[in-house]
CSV table of C-alpha atoms in Angstrom, one decimal:
chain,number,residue,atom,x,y,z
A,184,UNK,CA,0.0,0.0,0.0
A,185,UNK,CA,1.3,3.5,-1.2
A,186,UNK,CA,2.4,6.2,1.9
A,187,UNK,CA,0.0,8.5,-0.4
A,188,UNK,CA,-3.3,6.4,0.5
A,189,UNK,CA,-2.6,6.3,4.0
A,190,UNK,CA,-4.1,9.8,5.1
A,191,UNK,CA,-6.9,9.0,3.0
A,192,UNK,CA,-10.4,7.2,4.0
A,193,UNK,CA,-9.5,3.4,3.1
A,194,UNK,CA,-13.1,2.9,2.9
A,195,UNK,CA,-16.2,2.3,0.0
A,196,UNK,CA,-19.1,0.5,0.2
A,197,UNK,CA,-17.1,-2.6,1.6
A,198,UNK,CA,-16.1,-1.1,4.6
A,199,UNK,CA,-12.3,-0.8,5.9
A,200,UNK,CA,-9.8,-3.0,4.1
A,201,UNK,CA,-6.7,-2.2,5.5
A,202,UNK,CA,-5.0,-0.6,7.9
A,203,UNK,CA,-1.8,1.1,8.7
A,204,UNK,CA,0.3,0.2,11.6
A,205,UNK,CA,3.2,2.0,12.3
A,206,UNK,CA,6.7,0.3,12.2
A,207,UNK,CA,8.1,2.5,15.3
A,208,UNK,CA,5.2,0.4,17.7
A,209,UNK,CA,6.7,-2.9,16.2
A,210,UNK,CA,10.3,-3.0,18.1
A,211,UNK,CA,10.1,-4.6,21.5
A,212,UNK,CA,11.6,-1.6,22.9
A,213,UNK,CA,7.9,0.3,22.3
A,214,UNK,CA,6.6,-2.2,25.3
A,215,UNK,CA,3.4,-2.8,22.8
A,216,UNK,CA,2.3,-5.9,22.2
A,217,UNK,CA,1.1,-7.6,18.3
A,218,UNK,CA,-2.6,-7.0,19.0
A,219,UNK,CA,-1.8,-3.4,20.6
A,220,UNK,CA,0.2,-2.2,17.2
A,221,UNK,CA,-2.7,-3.4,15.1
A,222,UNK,CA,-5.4,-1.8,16.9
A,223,UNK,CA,-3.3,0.8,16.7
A,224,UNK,CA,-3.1,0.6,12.8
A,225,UNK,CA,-6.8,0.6,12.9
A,226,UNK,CA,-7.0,3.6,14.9
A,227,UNK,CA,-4.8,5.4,12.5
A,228,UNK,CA,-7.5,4.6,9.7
A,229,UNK,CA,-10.5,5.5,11.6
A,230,UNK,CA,-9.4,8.8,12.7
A,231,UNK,CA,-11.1,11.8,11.9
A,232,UNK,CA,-10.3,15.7,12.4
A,233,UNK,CA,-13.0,18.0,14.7
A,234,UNK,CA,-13.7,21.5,14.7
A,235,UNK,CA,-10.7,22.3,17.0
A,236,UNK,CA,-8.3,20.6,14.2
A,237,UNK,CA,-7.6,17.5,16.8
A,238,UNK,CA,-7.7,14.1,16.0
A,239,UNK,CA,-10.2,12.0,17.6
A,240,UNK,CA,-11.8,8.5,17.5
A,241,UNK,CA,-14.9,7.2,18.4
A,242,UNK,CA,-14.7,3.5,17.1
A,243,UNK,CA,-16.3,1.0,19.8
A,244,UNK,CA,-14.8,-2.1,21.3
A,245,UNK,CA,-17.3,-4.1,19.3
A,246,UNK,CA,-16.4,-2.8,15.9
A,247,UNK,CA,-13.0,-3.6,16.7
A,248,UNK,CA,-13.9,-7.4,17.0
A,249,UNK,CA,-15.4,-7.6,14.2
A,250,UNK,CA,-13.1,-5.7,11.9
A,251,UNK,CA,-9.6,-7.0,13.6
A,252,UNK,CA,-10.8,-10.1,15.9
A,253,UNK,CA,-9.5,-8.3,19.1
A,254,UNK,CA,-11.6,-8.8,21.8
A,255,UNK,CA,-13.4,-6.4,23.7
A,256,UNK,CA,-11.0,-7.0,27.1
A,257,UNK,CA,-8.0,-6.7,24.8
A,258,UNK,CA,-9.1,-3.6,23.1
A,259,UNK,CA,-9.3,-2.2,26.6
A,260,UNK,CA,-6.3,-2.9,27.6
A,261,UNK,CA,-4.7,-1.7,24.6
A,262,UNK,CA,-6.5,1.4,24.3
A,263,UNK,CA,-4.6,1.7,28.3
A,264,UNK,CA,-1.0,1.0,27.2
A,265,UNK,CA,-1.7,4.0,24.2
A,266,UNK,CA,-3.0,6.1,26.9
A,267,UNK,CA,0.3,5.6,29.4
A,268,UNK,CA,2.3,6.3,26.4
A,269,UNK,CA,0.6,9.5,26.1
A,270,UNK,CA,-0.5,8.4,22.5
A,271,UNK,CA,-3.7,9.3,23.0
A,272,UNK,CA,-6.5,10.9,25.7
A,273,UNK,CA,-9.6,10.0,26.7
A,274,UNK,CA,-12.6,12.9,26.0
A,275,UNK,CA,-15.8,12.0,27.5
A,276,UNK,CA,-17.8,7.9,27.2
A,277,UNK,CA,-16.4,6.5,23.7
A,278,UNK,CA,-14.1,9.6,22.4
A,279,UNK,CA,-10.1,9.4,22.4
A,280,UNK,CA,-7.7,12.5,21.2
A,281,UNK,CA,-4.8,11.7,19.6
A,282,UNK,CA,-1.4,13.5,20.2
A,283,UNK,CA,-0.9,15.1,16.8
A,284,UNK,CA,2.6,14.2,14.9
A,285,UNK,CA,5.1,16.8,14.1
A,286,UNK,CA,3.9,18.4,10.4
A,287,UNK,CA,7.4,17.3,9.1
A,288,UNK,CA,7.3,13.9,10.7
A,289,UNK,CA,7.3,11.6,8.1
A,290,UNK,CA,5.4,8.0,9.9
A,291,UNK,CA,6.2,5.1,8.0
A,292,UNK,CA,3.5,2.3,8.2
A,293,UNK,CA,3.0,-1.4,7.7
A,294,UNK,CA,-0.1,-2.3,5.8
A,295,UNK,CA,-2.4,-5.1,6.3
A,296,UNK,CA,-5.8,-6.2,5.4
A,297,UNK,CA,-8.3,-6.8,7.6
A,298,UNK,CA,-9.4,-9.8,6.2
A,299,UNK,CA,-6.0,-11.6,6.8
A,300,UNK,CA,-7.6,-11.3,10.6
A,301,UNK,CA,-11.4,-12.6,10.5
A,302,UNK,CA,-11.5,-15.2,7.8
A,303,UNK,CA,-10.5,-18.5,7.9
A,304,UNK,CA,-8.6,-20.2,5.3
A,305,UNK,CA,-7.6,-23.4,3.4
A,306,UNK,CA,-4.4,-24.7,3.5
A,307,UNK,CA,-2.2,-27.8,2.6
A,308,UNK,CA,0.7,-29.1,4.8
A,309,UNK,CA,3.8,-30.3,2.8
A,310,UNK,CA,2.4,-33.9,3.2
A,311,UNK,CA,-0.8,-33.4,1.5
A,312,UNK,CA,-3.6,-33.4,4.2
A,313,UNK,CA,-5.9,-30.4,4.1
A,314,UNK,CA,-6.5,-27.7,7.4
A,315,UNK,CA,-8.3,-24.9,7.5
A,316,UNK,CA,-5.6,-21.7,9.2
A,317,UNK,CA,-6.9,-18.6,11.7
A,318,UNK,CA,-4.1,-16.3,11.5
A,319,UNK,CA,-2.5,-14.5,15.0
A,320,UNK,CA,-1.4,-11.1,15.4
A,321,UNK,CA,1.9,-12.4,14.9
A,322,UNK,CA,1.0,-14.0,11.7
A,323,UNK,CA,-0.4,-10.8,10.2
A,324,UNK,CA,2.2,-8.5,11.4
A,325,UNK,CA,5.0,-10.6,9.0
A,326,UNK,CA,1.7,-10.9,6.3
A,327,UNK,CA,1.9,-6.6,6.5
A,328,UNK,CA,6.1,-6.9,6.2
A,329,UNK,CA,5.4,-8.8,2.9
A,330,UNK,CA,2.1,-6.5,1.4
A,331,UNK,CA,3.9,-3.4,2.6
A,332,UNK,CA,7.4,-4.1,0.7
A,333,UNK,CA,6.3,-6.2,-2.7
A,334,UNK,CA,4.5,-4.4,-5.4
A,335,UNK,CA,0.7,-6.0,-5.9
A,336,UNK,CA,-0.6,-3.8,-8.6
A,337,UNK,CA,0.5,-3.6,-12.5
A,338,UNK,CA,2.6,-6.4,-13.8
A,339,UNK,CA,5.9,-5.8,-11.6
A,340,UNK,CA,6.4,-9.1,-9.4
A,341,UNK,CA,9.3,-8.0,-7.1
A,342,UNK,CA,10.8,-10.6,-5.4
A,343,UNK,CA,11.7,-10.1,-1.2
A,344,UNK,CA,15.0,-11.6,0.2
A,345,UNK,CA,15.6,-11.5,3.8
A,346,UNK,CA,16.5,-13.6,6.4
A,347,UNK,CA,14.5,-15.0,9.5
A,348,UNK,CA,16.4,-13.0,11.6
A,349,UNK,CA,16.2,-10.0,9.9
A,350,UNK,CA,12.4,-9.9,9.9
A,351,UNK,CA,12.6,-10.7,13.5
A,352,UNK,CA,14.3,-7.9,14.4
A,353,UNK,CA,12.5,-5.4,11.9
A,354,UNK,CA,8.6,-6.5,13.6
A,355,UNK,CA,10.1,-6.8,17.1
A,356,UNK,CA,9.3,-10.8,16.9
A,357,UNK,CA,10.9,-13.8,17.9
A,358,UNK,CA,12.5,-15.7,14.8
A,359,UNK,CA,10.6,-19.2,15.8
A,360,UNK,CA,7.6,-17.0,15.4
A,361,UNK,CA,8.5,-15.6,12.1
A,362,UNK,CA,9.3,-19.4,10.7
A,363,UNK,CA,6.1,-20.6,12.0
A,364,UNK,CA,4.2,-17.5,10.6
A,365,UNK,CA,5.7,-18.1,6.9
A,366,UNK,CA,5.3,-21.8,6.8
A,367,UNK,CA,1.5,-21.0,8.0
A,368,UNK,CA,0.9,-18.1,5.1
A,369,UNK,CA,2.9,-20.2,2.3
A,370,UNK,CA,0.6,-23.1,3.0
A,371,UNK,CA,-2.4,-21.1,2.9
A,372,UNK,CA,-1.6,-19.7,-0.3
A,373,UNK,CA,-1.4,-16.1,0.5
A,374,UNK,CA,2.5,-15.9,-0.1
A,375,UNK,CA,5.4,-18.8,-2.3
A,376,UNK,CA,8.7,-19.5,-2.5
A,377,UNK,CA,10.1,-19.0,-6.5
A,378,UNK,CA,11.4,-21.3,-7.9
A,379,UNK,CA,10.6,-23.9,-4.7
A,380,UNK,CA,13.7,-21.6,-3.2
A,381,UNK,CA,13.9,-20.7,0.5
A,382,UNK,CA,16.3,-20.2,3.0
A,383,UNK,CA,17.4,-23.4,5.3
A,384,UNK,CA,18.5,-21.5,8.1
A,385,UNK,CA,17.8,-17.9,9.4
A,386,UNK,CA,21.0,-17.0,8.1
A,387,UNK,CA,20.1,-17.2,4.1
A,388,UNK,CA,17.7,-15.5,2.7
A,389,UNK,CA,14.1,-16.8,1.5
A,390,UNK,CA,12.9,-15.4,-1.6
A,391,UNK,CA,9.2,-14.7,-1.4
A,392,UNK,CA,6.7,-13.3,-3.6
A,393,UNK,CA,2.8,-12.6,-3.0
A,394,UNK,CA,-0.4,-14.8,-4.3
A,395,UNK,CA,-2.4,-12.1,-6.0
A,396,UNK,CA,-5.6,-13.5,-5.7
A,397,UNK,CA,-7.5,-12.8,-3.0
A,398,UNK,CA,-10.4,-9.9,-2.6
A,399,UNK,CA,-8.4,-7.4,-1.0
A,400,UNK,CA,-6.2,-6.9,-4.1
A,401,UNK,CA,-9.4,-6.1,-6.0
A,402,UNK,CA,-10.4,-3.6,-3.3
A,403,UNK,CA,-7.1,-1.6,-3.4
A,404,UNK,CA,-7.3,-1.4,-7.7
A,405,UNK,CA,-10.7,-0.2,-7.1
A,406,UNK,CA,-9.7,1.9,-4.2
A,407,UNK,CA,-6.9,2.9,-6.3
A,408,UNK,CA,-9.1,4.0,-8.9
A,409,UNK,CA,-11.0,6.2,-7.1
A,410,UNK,CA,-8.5,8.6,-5.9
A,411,UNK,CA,-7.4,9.3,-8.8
A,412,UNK,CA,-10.7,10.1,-9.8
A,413,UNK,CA,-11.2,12.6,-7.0
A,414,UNK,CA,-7.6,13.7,-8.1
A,415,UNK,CA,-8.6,14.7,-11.0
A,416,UNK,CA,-11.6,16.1,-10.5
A,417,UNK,CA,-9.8,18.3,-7.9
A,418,UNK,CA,-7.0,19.2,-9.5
A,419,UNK,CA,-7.0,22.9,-10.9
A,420,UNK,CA,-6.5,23.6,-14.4
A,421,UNK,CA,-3.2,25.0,-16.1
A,422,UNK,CA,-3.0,28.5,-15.8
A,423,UNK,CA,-0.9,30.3,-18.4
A,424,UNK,CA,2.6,30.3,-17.3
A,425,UNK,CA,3.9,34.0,-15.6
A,426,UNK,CA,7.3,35.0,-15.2
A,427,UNK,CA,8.1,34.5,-11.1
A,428,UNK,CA,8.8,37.7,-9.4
A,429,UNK,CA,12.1,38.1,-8.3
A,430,UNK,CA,13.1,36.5,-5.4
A,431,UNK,CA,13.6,39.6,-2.4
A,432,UNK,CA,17.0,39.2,-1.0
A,433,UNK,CA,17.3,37.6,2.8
A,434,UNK,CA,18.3,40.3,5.4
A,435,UNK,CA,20.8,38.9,7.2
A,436,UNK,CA,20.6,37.7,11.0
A,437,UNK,CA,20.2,39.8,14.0
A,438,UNK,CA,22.0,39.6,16.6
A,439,UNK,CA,19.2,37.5,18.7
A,440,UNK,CA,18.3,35.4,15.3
A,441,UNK,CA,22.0,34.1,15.1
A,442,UNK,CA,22.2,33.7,19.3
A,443,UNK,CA,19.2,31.4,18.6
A,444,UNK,CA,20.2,29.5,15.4
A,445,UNK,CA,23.6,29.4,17.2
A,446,UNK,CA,22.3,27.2,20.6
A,447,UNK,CA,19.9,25.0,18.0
A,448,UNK,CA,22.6,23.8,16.2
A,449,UNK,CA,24.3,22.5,19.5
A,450,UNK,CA,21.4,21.5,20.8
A,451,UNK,CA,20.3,19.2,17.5
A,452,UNK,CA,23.9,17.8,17.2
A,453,UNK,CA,24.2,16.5,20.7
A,454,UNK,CA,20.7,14.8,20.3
A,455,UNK,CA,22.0,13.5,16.8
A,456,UNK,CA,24.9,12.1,18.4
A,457,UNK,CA,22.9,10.2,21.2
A,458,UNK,CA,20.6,8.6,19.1
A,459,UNK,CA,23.8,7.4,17.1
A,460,UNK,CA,24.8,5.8,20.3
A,461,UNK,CA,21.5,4.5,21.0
A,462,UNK,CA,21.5,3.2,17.7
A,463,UNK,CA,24.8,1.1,18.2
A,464,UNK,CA,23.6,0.1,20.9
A,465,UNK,CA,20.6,-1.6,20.3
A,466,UNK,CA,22.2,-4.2,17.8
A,467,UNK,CA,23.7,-5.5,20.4
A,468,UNK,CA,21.0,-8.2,21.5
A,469,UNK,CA,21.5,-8.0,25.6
A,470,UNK,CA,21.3,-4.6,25.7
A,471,UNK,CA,18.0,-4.9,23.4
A,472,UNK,CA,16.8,-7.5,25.7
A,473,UNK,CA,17.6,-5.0,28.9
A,474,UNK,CA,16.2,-2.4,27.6
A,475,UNK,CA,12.7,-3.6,27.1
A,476,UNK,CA,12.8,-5.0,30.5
A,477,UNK,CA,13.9,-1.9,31.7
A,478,UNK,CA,10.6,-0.3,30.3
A,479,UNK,CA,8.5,-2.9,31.1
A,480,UNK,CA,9.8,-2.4,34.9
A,481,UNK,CA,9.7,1.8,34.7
A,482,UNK,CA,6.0,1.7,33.5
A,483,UNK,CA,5.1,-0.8,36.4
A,484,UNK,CA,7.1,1.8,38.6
A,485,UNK,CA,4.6,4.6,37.3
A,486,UNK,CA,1.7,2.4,38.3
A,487,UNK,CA,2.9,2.4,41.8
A,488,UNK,CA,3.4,5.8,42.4
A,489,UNK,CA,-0.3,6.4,41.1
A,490,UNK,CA,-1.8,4.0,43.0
A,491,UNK,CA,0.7,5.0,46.1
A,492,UNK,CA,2.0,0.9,46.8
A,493,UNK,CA,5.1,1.9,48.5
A,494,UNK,CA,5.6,-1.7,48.9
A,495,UNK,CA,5.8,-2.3,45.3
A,496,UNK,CA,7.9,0.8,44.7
A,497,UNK,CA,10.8,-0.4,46.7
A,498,UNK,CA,10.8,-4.0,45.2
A,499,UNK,CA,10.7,-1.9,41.5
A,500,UNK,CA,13.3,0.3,42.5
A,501,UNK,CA,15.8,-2.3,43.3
A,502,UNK,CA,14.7,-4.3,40.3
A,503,UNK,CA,15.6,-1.0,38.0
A,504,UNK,CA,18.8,-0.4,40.0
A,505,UNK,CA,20.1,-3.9,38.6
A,506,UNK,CA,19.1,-3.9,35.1
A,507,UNK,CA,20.9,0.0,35.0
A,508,UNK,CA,24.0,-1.8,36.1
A,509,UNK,CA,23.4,-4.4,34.0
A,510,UNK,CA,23.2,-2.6,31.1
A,511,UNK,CA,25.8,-0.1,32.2
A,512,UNK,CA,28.6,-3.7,32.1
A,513,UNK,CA,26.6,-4.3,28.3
A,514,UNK,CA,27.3,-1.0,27.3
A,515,UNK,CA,30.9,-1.3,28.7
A,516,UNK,CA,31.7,-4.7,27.1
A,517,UNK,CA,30.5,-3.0,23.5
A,518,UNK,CA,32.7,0.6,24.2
A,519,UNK,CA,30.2,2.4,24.9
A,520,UNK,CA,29.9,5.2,28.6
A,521,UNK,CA,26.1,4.9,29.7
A,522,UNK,CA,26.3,8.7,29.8
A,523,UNK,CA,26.6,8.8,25.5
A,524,UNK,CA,23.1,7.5,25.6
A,525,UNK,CA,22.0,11.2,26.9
A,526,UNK,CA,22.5,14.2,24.5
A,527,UNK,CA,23.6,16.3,27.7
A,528,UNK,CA,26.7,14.6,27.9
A,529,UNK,CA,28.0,16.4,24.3
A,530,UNK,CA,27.0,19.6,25.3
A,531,UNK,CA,29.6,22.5,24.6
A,532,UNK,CA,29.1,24.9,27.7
A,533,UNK,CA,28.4,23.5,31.2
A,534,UNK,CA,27.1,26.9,32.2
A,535,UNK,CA,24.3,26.6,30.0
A,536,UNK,CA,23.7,23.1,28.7
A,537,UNK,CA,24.1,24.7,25.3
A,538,UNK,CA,20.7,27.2,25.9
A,539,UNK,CA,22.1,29.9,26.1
A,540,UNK,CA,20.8,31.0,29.8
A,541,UNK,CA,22.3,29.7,33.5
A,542,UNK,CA,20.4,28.2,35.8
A,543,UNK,CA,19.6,31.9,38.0
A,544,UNK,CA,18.2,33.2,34.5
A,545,UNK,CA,21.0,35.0,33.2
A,546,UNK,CA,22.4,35.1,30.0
A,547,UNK,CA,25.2,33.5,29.2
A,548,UNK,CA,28.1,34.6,27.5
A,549,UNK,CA,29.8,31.5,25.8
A,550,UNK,CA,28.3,33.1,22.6
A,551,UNK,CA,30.1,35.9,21.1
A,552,UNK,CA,29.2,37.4,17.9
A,553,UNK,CA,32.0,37.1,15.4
A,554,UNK,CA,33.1,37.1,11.8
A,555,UNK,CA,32.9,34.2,9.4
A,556,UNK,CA,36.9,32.5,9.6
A,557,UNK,CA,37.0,33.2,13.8
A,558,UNK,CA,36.1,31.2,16.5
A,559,UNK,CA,33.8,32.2,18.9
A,560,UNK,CA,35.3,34.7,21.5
A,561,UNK,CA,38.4,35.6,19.7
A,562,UNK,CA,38.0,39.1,18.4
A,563,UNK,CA,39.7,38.6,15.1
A,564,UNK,CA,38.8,40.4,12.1
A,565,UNK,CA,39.0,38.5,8.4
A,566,UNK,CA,38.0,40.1,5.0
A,567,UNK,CA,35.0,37.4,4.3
A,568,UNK,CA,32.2,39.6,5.9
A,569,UNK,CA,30.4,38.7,9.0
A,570,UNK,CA,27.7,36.2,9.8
């Protein structure tokens, strides 16, 4: 499914038939369970914009069963986890506000039909002997992986190589899950191997390509079909062309303007510089492992303070203590300090923390307007103009 059909209605006279999970909820790290991302990813679909510009939701526990085959209890509990993560709010009986992305946030999704969910289907084992298959979460998390990344309209048939493992790690899953998942969807039908080639271990890559035959391919050429219809309907015609004014110069920078972009530019490479360390050190699979637990344990922690178990908050506390150190001899082993993990620890000035004020309020002076060839504070003078 394109990114472009995403923010538009998925719906016709069928109903919904898909929906669009996002890929950041699918890591273990996110704490969200398989059922939790794709109620999410129905959520997403369902959305609609109020007179305030917010983004609410009013879909009920029992449309959910029937469109995604999460139960009512589940659903709850779900719709709890997105509310701790401060996803989402709750307004009134039945009505949920979503926290609005940044406009230049660019969400990349996983797609999946709802049907993959609520029918049942006919398969064939590798010995011959006919079953009838109801797919799990899990199942049509790896199903999205595969109609998210192969092409399924025109006559392009792109073929997917990956390994167990690395579409384990992309959906967050464990790789005995993954195995199980694609043995289940290849004997169903819904996905095959070309050529009868697939990967023996989870260290070669399986070549698979999608069965193009089932109703919800239909239902995206027709959905397909009709935005570009409304396109072009909406779409203004040609005006003769103009010549474009010209372009009014930029004034240069104030002195407060080039303070500001000044302490940005600190502030956006120290935060760069963490999440590269993050980044490293998530491949490493203990650290991964601690992580989540670490999460898992800091969210229980929350619950305790808000229901005011004291009891509880010392046991968590000491639990949190010894994955820290635990993660702080990972990080160690790997060459990583703990501290690179925080974008505070690459900040330039200790004075400010790179903002630009101390902590009584002041200003501070670590910035010193100069000319373009001289570092800051120096006082020299070149002949390439000034900033």
């Amino acid at each position: 499914m394109a990114e472009t059909a995403a923010v538009q209605p998925n719906t016709n006279d069928r109903g919904i038939y898909f929906i669009g999970i996002e890929r950041r909820f699918c890591t273990s790290s996110s704490g969200l369970t398989p059922s939790a991302c794709l109620q999410g990813g129905l959520l997403a679909v369902t959305n609609k914009v109020d007179n305030n510009g917010n983004k609410i939701n009013t879909i009920t526990r029992r449309e959910i069963k029937e469109l995604i085959n999460v139960s009512p209890a589940t659903a709850s509990r779900n719709n709890k986890r997105f509310e701790n993560s401060g996803r989402i709010r709750k307004q009134g009986v039945s009505t949920y506000v979503y926290s609005a992305d940044a406009e230049s946030e660019e969400v990349k999704k996983w797609y999946c039909p709802t049907e993959i969910l609520t029918q049942t289907f006919p398969a064939e084992d590798d010995e011959g002997n006919t079953y009838f298959i109801n797919y799990t979460y899990c199942d049509a998390l790896m199903y999205a992986l595969f109609y998210t990344l192969l092409p399924h309209t025109g006559p392009n048939k792109r073929t997917l190589k990956m390994t167990f493992k690395e579409m384990a790690e992309t959906l967050g899953i464990d790789e005995s899950t993954v195995s199980d998942s694609i043995r289940k969807l290849r004997q169903a039908g819904l996905i095959y191997f070309p050529d009868g080639w697939r990967g023996l271990n989870r260290y070669k890559k399986s070549r698979i390509q999608l069965k193009r035959g089932f109703t919800w391919f239909k239902r995206e050429k027709e959905y397909r079909a009709l935005l570009d219809k409304k396109k072009k309907a909406e779409s203004p015609k040609p005006e003769p062309e103009q010549k474009a004014p010209k372009t009014p110069q930029t004034p240069p920078l104030n002195h407060a303007e080039a303070r500001q972009r000044y302490y940005s530019g600190l502030q956006a490479k120290a935060a760069q510089k963490a999440a590269q360390a993050l980044e490293k050190a998530l491949k490493n699979n203990d650290f991964r492992k601690l992580n989540a637990e670490c999460g898992e344990i800091k969210h229980k922690h929350i619950n305790a303070i808000l229901h005011n178990d004291a009891a509880a908050l010392q046991e968590l506390a000491i639990k949190i203590k010894g994955i820290e150190e635990k993660r702080a001899h990972v990080l160690k082993n790997i060459g990583i300090k703990p501290e690179e993990l925080d974008a505070e620890y690459y900040v330039v000035c200790t004075e400010c923390k790179d903002t630009g004020a101390r902590a009584d309020g002041s200003a501070c002076d670590c910035w010193k307007p100069r000319r373009r060839g001289s570092p800051p504070g120096t006082g020299k003078r070149t002949t390439k103009g000034t900033e």
